[in-house]
């Protein structure tokens, strides 16, 4: 039987706050943060300064239509290839010793975080130096005995090769699949902003990817994106690994589409733990539901309205215990 663990989500003005349990305020967590860059920020690696407001809105519509064609289902997960045009939020991360900066696509629908890693077998284009694992004094490969290297499980992305835990991770299939990113499960120091702009380090398991094919954001000469930041409920995700520190809580700003809002938006903050606080007052919330052996954020969606018209879809259309369910995925 699939056990359920209830989570909380709060959509507050323009913020998305995800809680792993109702007792967050009683937990011993603390706040850390990461710089988060919306696609339309001037600091975005994918910023297009010449687009008009109408063109930016039209791009959103085209993204939705194109993404619907690529969505497929498998192993109880909704999968879609991470095309560069689907990217909305990019995290600016600092890793290693000496510190190396990377730009990672924020993905609440995947677990393992990874970045391109020298020495490369096959790396896509990025216009700054690729992270060199051999140059970092805090880098270590993870062996097959590590509890998160579940290579014996049928659905695992990991394998054991010469004592090292290696992975092959894909993000979609037909009609245009993202071929696997491959590399070594590794540990490294990740640097976060703490109170008073101090920097705090955490040792995090991540993917040192040295073989990457068909990631479309890598086809651009000016590309700065080097990988993906996984924030789902999988044990390998950043949220799960830092659970004792952040209490399973993170939040980020949802960029508005209002006609009067300036579209050259400034970067936001991806907040973890105590940094993600609910405003006072009557805040509408809806429960998340998680399932054993599923790592996505499920919502108990009942129905959909278009404008003032409710569709009255058949009861259970989005029941995750009966089918694929309804998830939130950045």
PDB file of C-alpha atoms in Angstrom:
ATOM      1  CA  UNK A   1       0.000   0.000   0.000  1.00  0.00           C
ATOM      2  CA  UNK A   2       1.260   3.442  -0.866  1.00  0.00           C
ATOM      3  CA  UNK A   3       1.680   5.497   2.269  1.00  0.00           C
ATOM      4  CA  UNK A   4       1.019   9.209   2.097  1.00  0.00           C
ATOM      5  CA  UNK A   5       3.054  11.951   3.672  1.00  0.00           C
ATOM      6  CA  UNK A   6       1.381  15.331   3.710  1.00  0.00           C
ATOM      7  CA  UNK A   7       3.215  18.426   2.649  1.00  0.00           C
ATOM      8  CA  UNK A   8       2.129  22.016   2.426  1.00  0.00           C
ATOM      9  CA  UNK A   9       2.296  24.509  -0.368  1.00  0.00           C
ATOM     10  CA  UNK A  10       1.490  28.172  -0.076  1.00  0.00           C
ATOM     11  CA  UNK A  11       1.085  30.399  -3.089  1.00  0.00           C
ATOM     12  CA  UNK A  12       1.535  33.809  -1.515  1.00  0.00           C
ATOM     13  CA  UNK A  13       1.242  36.742  -3.868  1.00  0.00           C
ATOM     14  CA  UNK A  14       4.103  35.784  -6.177  1.00  0.00           C
ATOM     15  CA  UNK A  15       5.802  33.173  -4.008  1.00  0.00           C
ATOM     16  CA  UNK A  16       5.845  29.390  -3.955  1.00  0.00           C
ATOM     17  CA  UNK A  17       6.707  27.901  -0.573  1.00  0.00           C
ATOM     18  CA  UNK A  18       7.022  24.140  -0.157  1.00  0.00           C
ATOM     19  CA  UNK A  19       6.863  22.477   3.265  1.00  0.00           C
ATOM     20  CA  UNK A  20       7.726  18.873   3.962  1.00  0.00           C
ATOM     21  CA  UNK A  21       5.679  18.704   7.151  1.00  0.00           C
ATOM     22  CA  UNK A  22       3.176  20.732   9.114  1.00  0.00           C
ATOM     23  CA  UNK A  23       5.491  21.146  12.109  1.00  0.00           C
ATOM     24  CA  UNK A  24       8.135  23.228  10.336  1.00  0.00           C
ATOM     25  CA  UNK A  25       8.127  26.090  12.833  1.00  0.00           C
ATOM     26  CA  UNK A  26       8.948  23.661  15.607  1.00  0.00           C
ATOM     27  CA  UNK A  27      11.887  22.141  13.717  1.00  0.00           C
ATOM     28  CA  UNK A  28      15.496  23.103  14.301  1.00  0.00           C
ATOM     29  CA  UNK A  29      16.214  24.476  10.864  1.00  0.00           C
ATOM     30  CA  UNK A  30      18.061  27.539   9.713  1.00  0.00           C
ATOM     31  CA  UNK A  31      17.921  29.628   6.609  1.00  0.00           C
ATOM     32  CA  UNK A  32      20.280  29.517   3.637  1.00  0.00           C
ATOM     33  CA  UNK A  33      19.781  30.958   0.167  1.00  0.00           C
ATOM     34  CA  UNK A  34      20.850  30.728  -3.477  1.00  0.00           C
ATOM     35  CA  UNK A  35      20.675  33.439  -6.118  1.00  0.00           C
ATOM     36  CA  UNK A  36      17.799  32.647  -8.501  1.00  0.00           C
ATOM     37  CA  UNK A  37      17.666  34.230 -11.966  1.00  0.00           C
ATOM     38  CA  UNK A  38      14.382  34.311 -13.939  1.00  0.00           C
ATOM     39  CA  UNK A  39      14.713  33.837 -17.681  1.00  0.00           C
ATOM     40  CA  UNK A  40      13.728  37.477 -18.363  1.00  0.00           C
ATOM     41  CA  UNK A  41      16.241  38.984 -15.958  1.00  0.00           C
ATOM     42  CA  UNK A  42      19.095  40.977 -17.473  1.00  0.00           C
ATOM     43  CA  UNK A  43      21.415  38.626 -15.571  1.00  0.00           C
ATOM     44  CA  UNK A  44      19.870  35.520 -17.137  1.00  0.00           C
ATOM     45  CA  UNK A  45      22.189  33.484 -19.365  1.00  0.00           C
ATOM     46  CA  UNK A  46      19.238  33.274 -21.782  1.00  0.00           C
ATOM     47  CA  UNK A  47      18.153  36.940 -21.646  1.00  0.00           C
ATOM     48  CA  UNK A  48      16.898  38.381 -24.962  1.00  0.00           C
ATOM     49  CA  UNK A  49      16.914  42.189 -24.598  1.00  0.00           C
ATOM     50  CA  UNK A  50      15.118  42.977 -27.861  1.00  0.00           C
ATOM     51  CA  UNK A  51      11.891  41.095 -27.143  1.00  0.00           C
ATOM     52  CA  UNK A  52       8.761  43.216 -26.672  1.00  0.00           C
ATOM     53  CA  UNK A  53       6.205  42.528 -23.944  1.00  0.00           C
ATOM     54  CA  UNK A  54       3.909  40.928 -26.535  1.00  0.00           C
ATOM     55  CA  UNK A  55       6.723  38.687 -27.788  1.00  0.00           C
ATOM     56  CA  UNK A  56       7.573  37.583 -24.263  1.00  0.00           C
ATOM     57  CA  UNK A  57       3.957  36.617 -23.549  1.00  0.00           C
ATOM     58  CA  UNK A  58       3.724  34.904 -26.938  1.00  0.00           C
ATOM     59  CA  UNK A  59       6.853  32.947 -26.085  1.00  0.00           C
ATOM     60  CA  UNK A  60       5.160  31.690 -22.898  1.00  0.00           C
ATOM     61  CA  UNK A  61       2.181  30.493 -24.928  1.00  0.00           C
ATOM     62  CA  UNK A  62       4.399  28.754 -27.486  1.00  0.00           C
ATOM     63  CA  UNK A  63       6.385  27.086 -24.706  1.00  0.00           C
ATOM     64  CA  UNK A  64       3.172  25.654 -23.253  1.00  0.00           C
ATOM     65  CA  UNK A  65       2.011  24.334 -26.632  1.00  0.00           C
ATOM     66  CA  UNK A  66       5.386  22.838 -27.509  1.00  0.00           C
ATOM     67  CA  UNK A  67       5.887  21.283 -24.098  1.00  0.00           C
ATOM     68  CA  UNK A  68       2.507  19.541 -24.251  1.00  0.00           C
ATOM     69  CA  UNK A  69       3.672  17.699 -27.386  1.00  0.00           C
ATOM     70  CA  UNK A  70       6.788  16.386 -25.640  1.00  0.00           C
ATOM     71  CA  UNK A  71       5.199  15.197 -22.396  1.00  0.00           C
ATOM     72  CA  UNK A  72       5.194  11.460 -21.892  1.00  0.00           C
ATOM     73  CA  UNK A  73       4.534   9.123 -18.993  1.00  0.00           C
ATOM     74  CA  UNK A  74       6.680   6.342 -17.626  1.00  0.00           C
ATOM     75  CA  UNK A  75       7.344   4.741 -14.255  1.00  0.00           C
ATOM     76  CA  UNK A  76       4.658   6.940 -12.679  1.00  0.00           C
ATOM     77  CA  UNK A  77       6.533  10.088 -13.676  1.00  0.00           C
ATOM     78  CA  UNK A  78       5.665  12.880 -16.050  1.00  0.00           C
ATOM     79  CA  UNK A  79       8.714  13.381 -18.226  1.00  0.00           C
ATOM     80  CA  UNK A  80       9.736  16.156 -20.575  1.00  0.00           C
ATOM     81  CA  UNK A  81      13.015  17.019 -22.243  1.00  0.00           C
ATOM     82  CA  UNK A  82      14.782  20.071 -20.725  1.00  0.00           C
ATOM     83  CA  UNK A  83      14.860  22.242 -23.843  1.00  0.00           C
ATOM     84  CA  UNK A  84      16.450  25.681 -23.390  1.00  0.00           C
ATOM     85  CA  UNK A  85      13.125  27.332 -24.274  1.00  0.00           C
ATOM     86  CA  UNK A  86      11.477  25.610 -21.291  1.00  0.00           C
ATOM     87  CA  UNK A  87      13.830  27.171 -18.767  1.00  0.00           C
ATOM     88  CA  UNK A  88      12.352  29.752 -16.401  1.00  0.00           C
ATOM     89  CA  UNK A  89      14.589  29.756 -13.315  1.00  0.00           C
ATOM     90  CA  UNK A  90      18.359  29.426 -13.180  1.00  0.00           C
ATOM     91  CA  UNK A  91      20.284  29.017  -9.923  1.00  0.00           C
ATOM     92  CA  UNK A  92      23.686  30.616  -9.486  1.00  0.00           C
ATOM     93  CA  UNK A  93      25.736  28.167  -7.410  1.00  0.00           C
ATOM     94  CA  UNK A  94      29.217  28.152  -5.899  1.00  0.00           C
ATOM     95  CA  UNK A  95      30.959  24.809  -5.451  1.00  0.00           C
ATOM     96  CA  UNK A  96      34.367  23.391  -4.602  1.00  0.00           C
ATOM     97  CA  UNK A  97      37.749  24.632  -3.328  1.00  0.00           C
ATOM     98  CA  UNK A  98      38.784  26.904  -4.910  1.00  0.00           C
ATOM     99  CA  UNK A  99      35.236  28.127  -5.472  1.00  0.00           C
ATOM    100  CA  UNK A 100      33.828  27.550  -8.953  1.00  0.00           C
ATOM    101  CA  UNK A 101      30.584  29.223 -10.118  1.00  0.00           C
ATOM    102  CA  UNK A 102      27.961  27.282 -12.068  1.00  0.00           C
ATOM    103  CA  UNK A 103      24.496  28.072 -13.481  1.00  0.00           C
ATOM    104  CA  UNK A 104      21.987  25.246 -12.970  1.00  0.00           C
ATOM    105  CA  UNK A 105      18.410  24.892 -14.218  1.00  0.00           C
ATOM    106  CA  UNK A 106      16.045  24.738 -11.221  1.00  0.00           C
ATOM    107  CA  UNK A 107      13.962  21.564 -11.515  1.00  0.00           C
ATOM    108  CA  UNK A 108      11.412  20.518  -8.880  1.00  0.00           C
ATOM    109  CA  UNK A 109      10.691  17.420 -10.992  1.00  0.00           C
ATOM    110  CA  UNK A 110      14.072  15.690 -10.693  1.00  0.00           C
ATOM    111  CA  UNK A 111      16.413  14.576  -7.932  1.00  0.00           C
ATOM    112  CA  UNK A 112      20.105  14.361  -8.738  1.00  0.00           C
ATOM    113  CA  UNK A 113      21.843  17.726  -9.181  1.00  0.00           C
ATOM    114  CA  UNK A 114      24.699  17.720 -11.674  1.00  0.00           C
ATOM    115  CA  UNK A 115      27.099  19.945 -13.541  1.00  0.00           C
ATOM    116  CA  UNK A 116      29.460  19.375 -16.442  1.00  0.00           C
ATOM    117  CA  UNK A 117      32.769  18.147 -15.173  1.00  0.00           C
ATOM    118  CA  UNK A 118      36.318  17.955 -16.457  1.00  0.00           C
ATOM    119  CA  UNK A 119      37.924  15.807 -17.678  1.00  0.00           C
ATOM    120  CA  UNK A 120      35.163  15.632 -20.323  1.00  0.00           C
ATOM    121  CA  UNK A 121      34.342  12.774 -22.641  1.00  0.00           C
ATOM    122  CA  UNK A 122      31.596  14.764 -24.335  1.00  0.00           C
ATOM    123  CA  UNK A 123      30.555  18.173 -22.948  1.00  0.00           C
ATOM    124  CA  UNK A 124      28.202  20.673 -24.535  1.00  0.00           C
ATOM    125  CA  UNK A 125      29.026  24.323 -25.141  1.00  0.00           C
ATOM    126  CA  UNK A 126      29.309  26.664 -22.152  1.00  0.00           C
ATOM    127  CA  UNK A 127      31.053  30.014 -22.392  1.00  0.00           C
ATOM    128  CA  UNK A 128      33.007  29.831 -19.143  1.00  0.00           C
ATOM    129  CA  UNK A 129      35.339  27.238 -17.661  1.00  0.00           C
ATOM    130  CA  UNK A 130      33.868  23.797 -16.977  1.00  0.00           C
ATOM    131  CA  UNK A 131      34.155  22.666 -13.357  1.00  0.00           C
ATOM    132  CA  UNK A 132      37.369  20.669 -12.938  1.00  0.00           C
ATOM    133  CA  UNK A 133      36.973  17.986 -10.299  1.00  0.00           C
ATOM    134  CA  UNK A 134      40.716  17.336 -10.223  1.00  0.00           C
ATOM    135  CA  UNK A 135      41.391  20.959  -9.261  1.00  0.00           C
ATOM    136  CA  UNK A 136      39.106  20.943  -6.187  1.00  0.00           C
ATOM    137  CA  UNK A 137      40.544  19.822  -2.864  1.00  0.00           C
ATOM    138  CA  UNK A 138      37.058  19.036  -1.509  1.00  0.00           C
ATOM    139  CA  UNK A 139      35.958  16.751  -4.365  1.00  0.00           C
ATOM    140  CA  UNK A 140      35.546  13.010  -3.828  1.00  0.00           C
ATOM    141  CA  UNK A 141      34.011  10.219  -5.849  1.00  0.00           C
ATOM    142  CA  UNK A 142      31.371   8.109  -4.097  1.00  0.00           C
ATOM    143  CA  UNK A 143      31.871   4.358  -3.959  1.00  0.00           C
ATOM    144  CA  UNK A 144      29.193   1.754  -4.421  1.00  0.00           C
ATOM    145  CA  UNK A 145      28.794   1.153  -0.678  1.00  0.00           C
ATOM    146  CA  UNK A 146      27.162   4.547  -0.132  1.00  0.00           C
ATOM    147  CA  UNK A 147      23.489   4.132   0.918  1.00  0.00           C
ATOM    148  CA  UNK A 148      22.266   6.532  -1.795  1.00  0.00           C
ATOM    149  CA  UNK A 149      23.954   4.495  -4.522  1.00  0.00           C
ATOM    150  CA  UNK A 150      21.005   2.129  -4.927  1.00  0.00           C
ATOM    151  CA  UNK A 151      22.389   0.415  -8.019  1.00  0.00           C
ATOM    152  CA  UNK A 152      20.717  -2.887  -7.079  1.00  0.00           C
ATOM    153  CA  UNK A 153      17.207  -1.465  -7.457  1.00  0.00           C
ATOM    154  CA  UNK A 154      15.559  -2.060 -10.875  1.00  0.00           C
ATOM    155  CA  UNK A 155      14.619   1.595 -11.472  1.00  0.00           C
ATOM    156  CA  UNK A 156      17.933   3.021 -10.264  1.00  0.00           C
ATOM    157  CA  UNK A 157      19.940   5.427 -12.448  1.00  0.00           C
ATOM    158  CA  UNK A 158      23.136   4.142 -10.785  1.00  0.00           C
ATOM    159  CA  UNK A 159      25.528   1.345 -11.618  1.00  0.00           C
ATOM    160  CA  UNK A 160      28.630   0.065  -9.879  1.00  0.00           C
ATOM    161  CA  UNK A 161      31.710   0.241 -12.131  1.00  0.00           C
ATOM    162  CA  UNK A 162      35.144  -0.631 -10.717  1.00  0.00           C
ATOM    163  CA  UNK A 163      33.932   0.286  -7.252  1.00  0.00           C
ATOM    164  CA  UNK A 164      32.670   3.733  -8.315  1.00  0.00           C
ATOM    165  CA  UNK A 165      28.990   4.714  -8.323  1.00  0.00           C
ATOM    166  CA  UNK A 166      28.177   5.963 -11.835  1.00  0.00           C
ATOM    167  CA  UNK A 167      24.872   7.165 -13.282  1.00  0.00           C
ATOM    168  CA  UNK A 168      23.039   7.609 -16.559  1.00  0.00           C
ATOM    169  CA  UNK A 169      20.109  10.040 -16.266  1.00  0.00           C
ATOM    170  CA  UNK A 170      17.601  10.890 -19.030  1.00  0.00           C
ATOM    171  CA  UNK A 171      14.867  13.538 -19.028  1.00  0.00           C
ATOM    172  CA  UNK A 172      12.338  12.463 -21.641  1.00  0.00           C
ATOM    173  CA  UNK A 173      11.689  10.415 -24.755  1.00  0.00           C
ATOM    174  CA  UNK A 174       9.875  10.669 -28.078  1.00  0.00           C
ATOM    175  CA  UNK A 175       9.705  12.676 -30.221  1.00  0.00           C
ATOM    176  CA  UNK A 176      12.939  14.407 -29.140  1.00  0.00           C
ATOM    177  CA  UNK A 177      14.609  12.727 -26.181  1.00  0.00           C
ATOM    178  CA  UNK A 178      17.371  14.178 -24.090  1.00  0.00           C
ATOM    179  CA  UNK A 179      20.084  11.593 -24.269  1.00  0.00           C
ATOM    180  CA  UNK A 180      21.636  10.661 -20.958  1.00  0.00           C
ATOM    181  CA  UNK A 181      23.920  12.748 -18.857  1.00  0.00           C
ATOM    182  CA  UNK A 182      26.516  10.350 -17.521  1.00  0.00           C
ATOM    183  CA  UNK A 183      29.126  10.663 -14.847  1.00  0.00           C
ATOM    184  CA  UNK A 184      30.246   9.843 -11.330  1.00  0.00           C
ATOM    185  CA  UNK A 185      28.190  10.263  -8.168  1.00  0.00           C
ATOM    186  CA  UNK A 186      30.449  12.521  -6.133  1.00  0.00           C
ATOM    187  CA  UNK A 187      30.616  14.694  -3.035  1.00  0.00           C
ATOM    188  CA  UNK A 188      31.610  18.339  -3.010  1.00  0.00           C
ATOM    189  CA  UNK A 189      31.312  21.502  -0.923  1.00  0.00           C
ATOM    190  CA  UNK A 190      28.319  23.635  -1.919  1.00  0.00           C
ATOM    191  CA  UNK A 191      28.409  27.239  -0.705  1.00  0.00           C
ATOM    192  CA  UNK A 192      25.194  28.963   0.424  1.00  0.00           C
ATOM    193  CA  UNK A 193      24.392  32.465   1.632  1.00  0.00           C
ATOM    194  CA  UNK A 194      23.603  32.497   5.359  1.00  0.00           C
ATOM    195  CA  UNK A 195      22.503  35.262   7.718  1.00  0.00           C
ATOM    196  CA  UNK A 196      24.197  38.656   7.272  1.00  0.00           C
ATOM    197  CA  UNK A 197      25.445  37.514   3.865  1.00  0.00           C
ATOM    198  CA  UNK A 198      27.877  35.076   5.411  1.00  0.00           C
ATOM    199  CA  UNK A 199      28.707  31.973   3.385  1.00  0.00           C
ATOM    200  CA  UNK A 200      28.075  28.501   4.782  1.00  0.00           C
ATOM    201  CA  UNK A 201      29.275  25.241   3.250  1.00  0.00           C
ATOM    202  CA  UNK A 202      27.538  21.883   3.077  1.00  0.00           C
ATOM    203  CA  UNK A 203      28.937  18.663   1.707  1.00  0.00           C
ATOM    204  CA  UNK A 204      26.471  17.536  -0.966  1.00  0.00           C
ATOM    205  CA  UNK A 205      26.247  14.517  -3.226  1.00  0.00           C
ATOM    206  CA  UNK A 206      25.977  15.579  -6.864  1.00  0.00           C
ATOM    207  CA  UNK A 207      26.650  14.351 -10.366  1.00  0.00           C
ATOM    208  CA  UNK A 208      30.036  15.043 -11.936  1.00  0.00           C
ATOM    209  CA  UNK A 209      28.831  14.712 -15.553  1.00  0.00           C
ATOM    210  CA  UNK A 210      31.494  14.169 -18.182  1.00  0.00           C
ATOM    211  CA  UNK A 211      29.326  12.762 -20.996  1.00  0.00           C
ATOM    212  CA  UNK A 212      26.323  14.894 -22.044  1.00  0.00           C
ATOM    213  CA  UNK A 213      24.479  14.826 -25.351  1.00  0.00           C
ATOM    214  CA  UNK A 214      21.493  16.686 -26.815  1.00  0.00           C
ATOM    215  CA  UNK A 215      20.888  19.257 -24.077  1.00  0.00           C
ATOM    216  CA  UNK A 216      19.489  22.051 -26.193  1.00  0.00           C
ATOM    217  CA  UNK A 217      20.619  24.938 -24.032  1.00  0.00           C
ATOM    218  CA  UNK A 218      24.138  23.742 -24.844  1.00  0.00           C
ATOM    219  CA  UNK A 219      23.670  24.512 -28.529  1.00  0.00           C
ATOM    220  CA  UNK A 220      23.920  28.261 -27.960  1.00  0.00           C
ATOM    221  CA  UNK A 221      27.358  29.917 -28.322  1.00  0.00           C
ATOM    222  CA  UNK A 222      26.648  32.149 -25.309  1.00  0.00           C
ATOM    223  CA  UNK A 223      25.290  29.363 -23.086  1.00  0.00           C
ATOM    224  CA  UNK A 224      26.244  29.538 -19.396  1.00  0.00           C
ATOM    225  CA  UNK A 225      24.061  26.686 -18.109  1.00  0.00           C
ATOM    226  CA  UNK A 226      26.108  23.668 -17.070  1.00  0.00           C
ATOM    227  CA  UNK A 227      23.559  21.345 -15.470  1.00  0.00           C
ATOM    228  CA  UNK A 228      20.428  20.858 -13.374  1.00  0.00           C
ATOM    229  CA  UNK A 229      19.571  21.538  -9.699  1.00  0.00           C
ATOM    230  CA  UNK A 230      17.197  18.798  -8.509  1.00  0.00           C
ATOM    231  CA  UNK A 231      14.663  19.744  -5.827  1.00  0.00           C
ATOM    232  CA  UNK A 232      12.153  16.874  -5.743  1.00  0.00           C
ATOM    233  CA  UNK A 233      11.669  14.330  -2.922  1.00  0.00           C
ATOM    234  CA  UNK A 234      14.250  11.799  -4.114  1.00  0.00           C
ATOM    235  CA  UNK A 235      16.920  11.033  -1.467  1.00  0.00           C
ATOM    236  CA  UNK A 236      19.596  12.440  -3.798  1.00  0.00           C
ATOM    237  CA  UNK A 237      17.904  15.842  -4.211  1.00  0.00           C
ATOM    238  CA  UNK A 238      19.315  18.945  -2.561  1.00  0.00           C
ATOM    239  CA  UNK A 239      16.152  19.350  -0.463  1.00  0.00           C
ATOM    240  CA  UNK A 240      16.404  15.798   0.886  1.00  0.00           C
ATOM    241  CA  UNK A 241      20.130  15.946   1.579  1.00  0.00           C
ATOM    242  CA  UNK A 242      19.795  19.192   3.559  1.00  0.00           C
ATOM    243  CA  UNK A 243      16.608  18.121   5.341  1.00  0.00           C
ATOM    244  CA  UNK A 244      18.092  18.201   8.842  1.00  0.00           C
ATOM    245  CA  UNK A 245      19.230  21.781   8.265  1.00  0.00           C
ATOM    246  CA  UNK A 246      16.337  23.275   6.284  1.00  0.00           C
ATOM    247  CA  UNK A 247      13.401  21.186   7.531  1.00  0.00           C
ATOM    248  CA  UNK A 248      12.414  20.248   3.975  1.00  0.00           C
ATOM    249  CA  UNK A 249      11.352  23.821   3.176  1.00  0.00           C
ATOM    250  CA  UNK A 250      12.172  25.999   0.173  1.00  0.00           C
ATOM    251  CA  UNK A 251      10.560  28.915  -1.633  1.00  0.00           C
ATOM    252  CA  UNK A 252      11.021  31.058  -4.720  1.00  0.00           C
ATOM    253  CA  UNK A 253       9.254  33.924  -6.457  1.00  0.00           C
ATOM    254  CA  UNK A 254       6.920  33.256  -9.390  1.00  0.00           C
ATOM    255  CA  UNK A 255       7.554  35.990 -11.948  1.00  0.00           C
ATOM    256  CA  UNK A 256       4.291  37.853 -12.775  1.00  0.00           C
ATOM    257  CA  UNK A 257       2.870  38.328 -16.263  1.00  0.00           C
ATOM    258  CA  UNK A 258       1.090  41.596 -15.489  1.00  0.00           C
ATOM    259  CA  UNK A 259       1.127  44.075 -18.394  1.00  0.00           C
ATOM    260  CA  UNK A 260       2.511  46.835 -16.166  1.00  0.00           C
ATOM    261  CA  UNK A 261       5.270  44.719 -14.601  1.00  0.00           C
ATOM    262  CA  UNK A 262       8.787  45.403 -15.903  1.00  0.00           C
ATOM    263  CA  UNK A 263       9.936  42.308 -17.727  1.00  0.00           C
ATOM    264  CA  UNK A 264      13.625  42.952 -17.202  1.00  0.00           C
ATOM    265  CA  UNK A 265      13.110  41.516 -13.724  1.00  0.00           C
ATOM    266  CA  UNK A 266      15.874  41.443 -11.155  1.00  0.00           C
ATOM    267  CA  UNK A 267      17.195  38.151  -9.760  1.00  0.00           C
ATOM    268  CA  UNK A 268      15.339  36.610  -6.833  1.00  0.00           C
ATOM    269  CA  UNK A 269      16.417  34.337  -4.013  1.00  0.00           C
ATOM    270  CA  UNK A 270      15.842  30.599  -3.738  1.00  0.00           C
ATOM    271  CA  UNK A 271      15.304  30.335   0.001  1.00  0.00           C
ATOM    272  CA  UNK A 272      15.681  27.283   2.234  1.00  0.00           C
ATOM    273  CA  UNK A 273      14.671  26.618   5.832  1.00  0.00           C
ATOM    274  CA  UNK A 274      14.026  29.630   8.053  1.00  0.00           C
ATOM    275  CA  UNK A 275      14.598  31.987   5.125  1.00  0.00           C
ATOM    276  CA  UNK A 276      11.247  30.805   3.694  1.00  0.00           C
ATOM    277  CA  UNK A 277       8.660  32.360   6.004  1.00  0.00           C
ATOM    278  CA  UNK A 278       4.921  32.628   5.471  1.00  0.00           C
ATOM    279  CA  UNK A 279       3.569  36.177   5.771  1.00  0.00           C
ATOM    280  CA  UNK A 280       1.097  36.809   8.575  1.00  0.00           C
ATOM    281  CA  UNK A 281      -2.609  36.667   7.881  1.00  0.00           C
ATOM    282  CA  UNK A 282      -5.030  34.285   6.249  1.00  0.00           C
ATOM    283  CA  UNK A 283      -2.860  32.521   3.682  1.00  0.00           C
ATOM    284  CA  UNK A 284      -4.572  30.058   1.328  1.00  0.00           C
ATOM    285  CA  UNK A 285      -2.837  26.678   1.231  1.00  0.00           C
ATOM    286  CA  UNK A 286      -3.379  23.293  -0.356  1.00  0.00           C
ATOM    287  CA  UNK A 287      -1.811  20.005   0.791  1.00  0.00           C
ATOM    288  CA  UNK A 288       0.863  18.168  -1.090  1.00  0.00           C
ATOM    289  CA  UNK A 289       0.719  14.396  -1.108  1.00  0.00           C
ATOM    290  CA  UNK A 290       3.793  12.225  -1.528  1.00  0.00           C
ATOM    291  CA  UNK A 291       3.851   8.506  -2.194  1.00  0.00           C
ATOM    292  CA  UNK A 292       6.282   5.733  -1.374  1.00  0.00           C
ATOM    293  CA  UNK A 293       8.644   5.145  -4.318  1.00  0.00           C
ATOM    294  CA  UNK A 294       7.514   8.378  -5.983  1.00  0.00           C
ATOM    295  CA  UNK A 295       9.572  11.531  -5.700  1.00  0.00           C
ATOM    296  CA  UNK A 296       7.319  14.177  -7.293  1.00  0.00           C
ATOM    297  CA  UNK A 297       5.115  16.808  -5.614  1.00  0.00           C
ATOM    298  CA  UNK A 298       1.510  15.683  -6.115  1.00  0.00           C
ATOM    299  CA  UNK A 299      -1.567  17.867  -5.660  1.00  0.00           C
ATOM    300  CA  UNK A 300      -5.075  16.593  -4.980  1.00  0.00           C
ATOM    301  CA  UNK A 301      -6.597  18.484  -7.917  1.00  0.00           C
ATOM    302  CA  UNK A 302     -10.395  18.247  -8.103  1.00  0.00           C
ATOM    303  CA  UNK A 303     -11.333  20.212 -11.205  1.00  0.00           C
ATOM    304  CA  UNK A 304     -10.314  23.049 -13.542  1.00  0.00           C
ATOM    305  CA  UNK A 305     -12.061  26.283 -14.463  1.00  0.00           C
ATOM    306  CA  UNK A 306     -11.380  28.366 -17.560  1.00  0.00           C
ATOM    307  CA  UNK A 307     -12.367  31.924 -16.735  1.00  0.00           C
ATOM    308  CA  UNK A 308     -15.681  31.579 -14.871  1.00  0.00           C
ATOM    309  CA  UNK A 309     -16.537  28.242 -16.467  1.00  0.00           C
ATOM    310  CA  UNK A 310     -15.885  25.057 -14.523  1.00  0.00           C
ATOM    311  CA  UNK A 311     -15.119  22.041 -16.716  1.00  0.00           C
ATOM    312  CA  UNK A 312     -16.673  19.405 -14.404  1.00  0.00           C
ATOM    313  CA  UNK A 313     -14.130  16.762 -15.291  1.00  0.00           C
ATOM    314  CA  UNK A 314     -14.961  13.211 -14.159  1.00  0.00           C
ATOM    315  CA  UNK A 315     -14.263  12.590 -10.449  1.00  0.00           C
ATOM    316  CA  UNK A 316     -10.852  11.034  -9.919  1.00  0.00           C
ATOM    317  CA  UNK A 317      -9.365  12.408 -13.149  1.00  0.00           C
ATOM    318  CA  UNK A 318      -6.284  13.545 -11.219  1.00  0.00           C
ATOM    319  CA  UNK A 319      -6.229  10.860  -8.521  1.00  0.00           C
ATOM    320  CA  UNK A 320      -2.612   9.717  -8.282  1.00  0.00           C
ATOM    321  CA  UNK A 321      -3.683   6.399  -6.731  1.00  0.00           C
ATOM    322  CA  UNK A 322      -5.710   5.614  -9.867  1.00  0.00           C
ATOM    323  CA  UNK A 323      -3.418   7.005 -12.558  1.00  0.00           C
ATOM    324  CA  UNK A 324      -0.639   9.460 -13.149  1.00  0.00           C
ATOM    325  CA  UNK A 325      -1.966  12.225 -10.939  1.00  0.00           C
ATOM    326  CA  UNK A 326      -1.261  15.969 -11.011  1.00  0.00           C
ATOM    327  CA  UNK A 327       2.172  17.386 -10.133  1.00  0.00           C
ATOM    328  CA  UNK A 328       3.907  20.732  -9.849  1.00  0.00           C
ATOM    329  CA  UNK A 329       7.136  20.865 -11.852  1.00  0.00           C
ATOM    330  CA  UNK A 330       9.202  23.995 -12.445  1.00  0.00           C
TER     331      UNK A 330
END
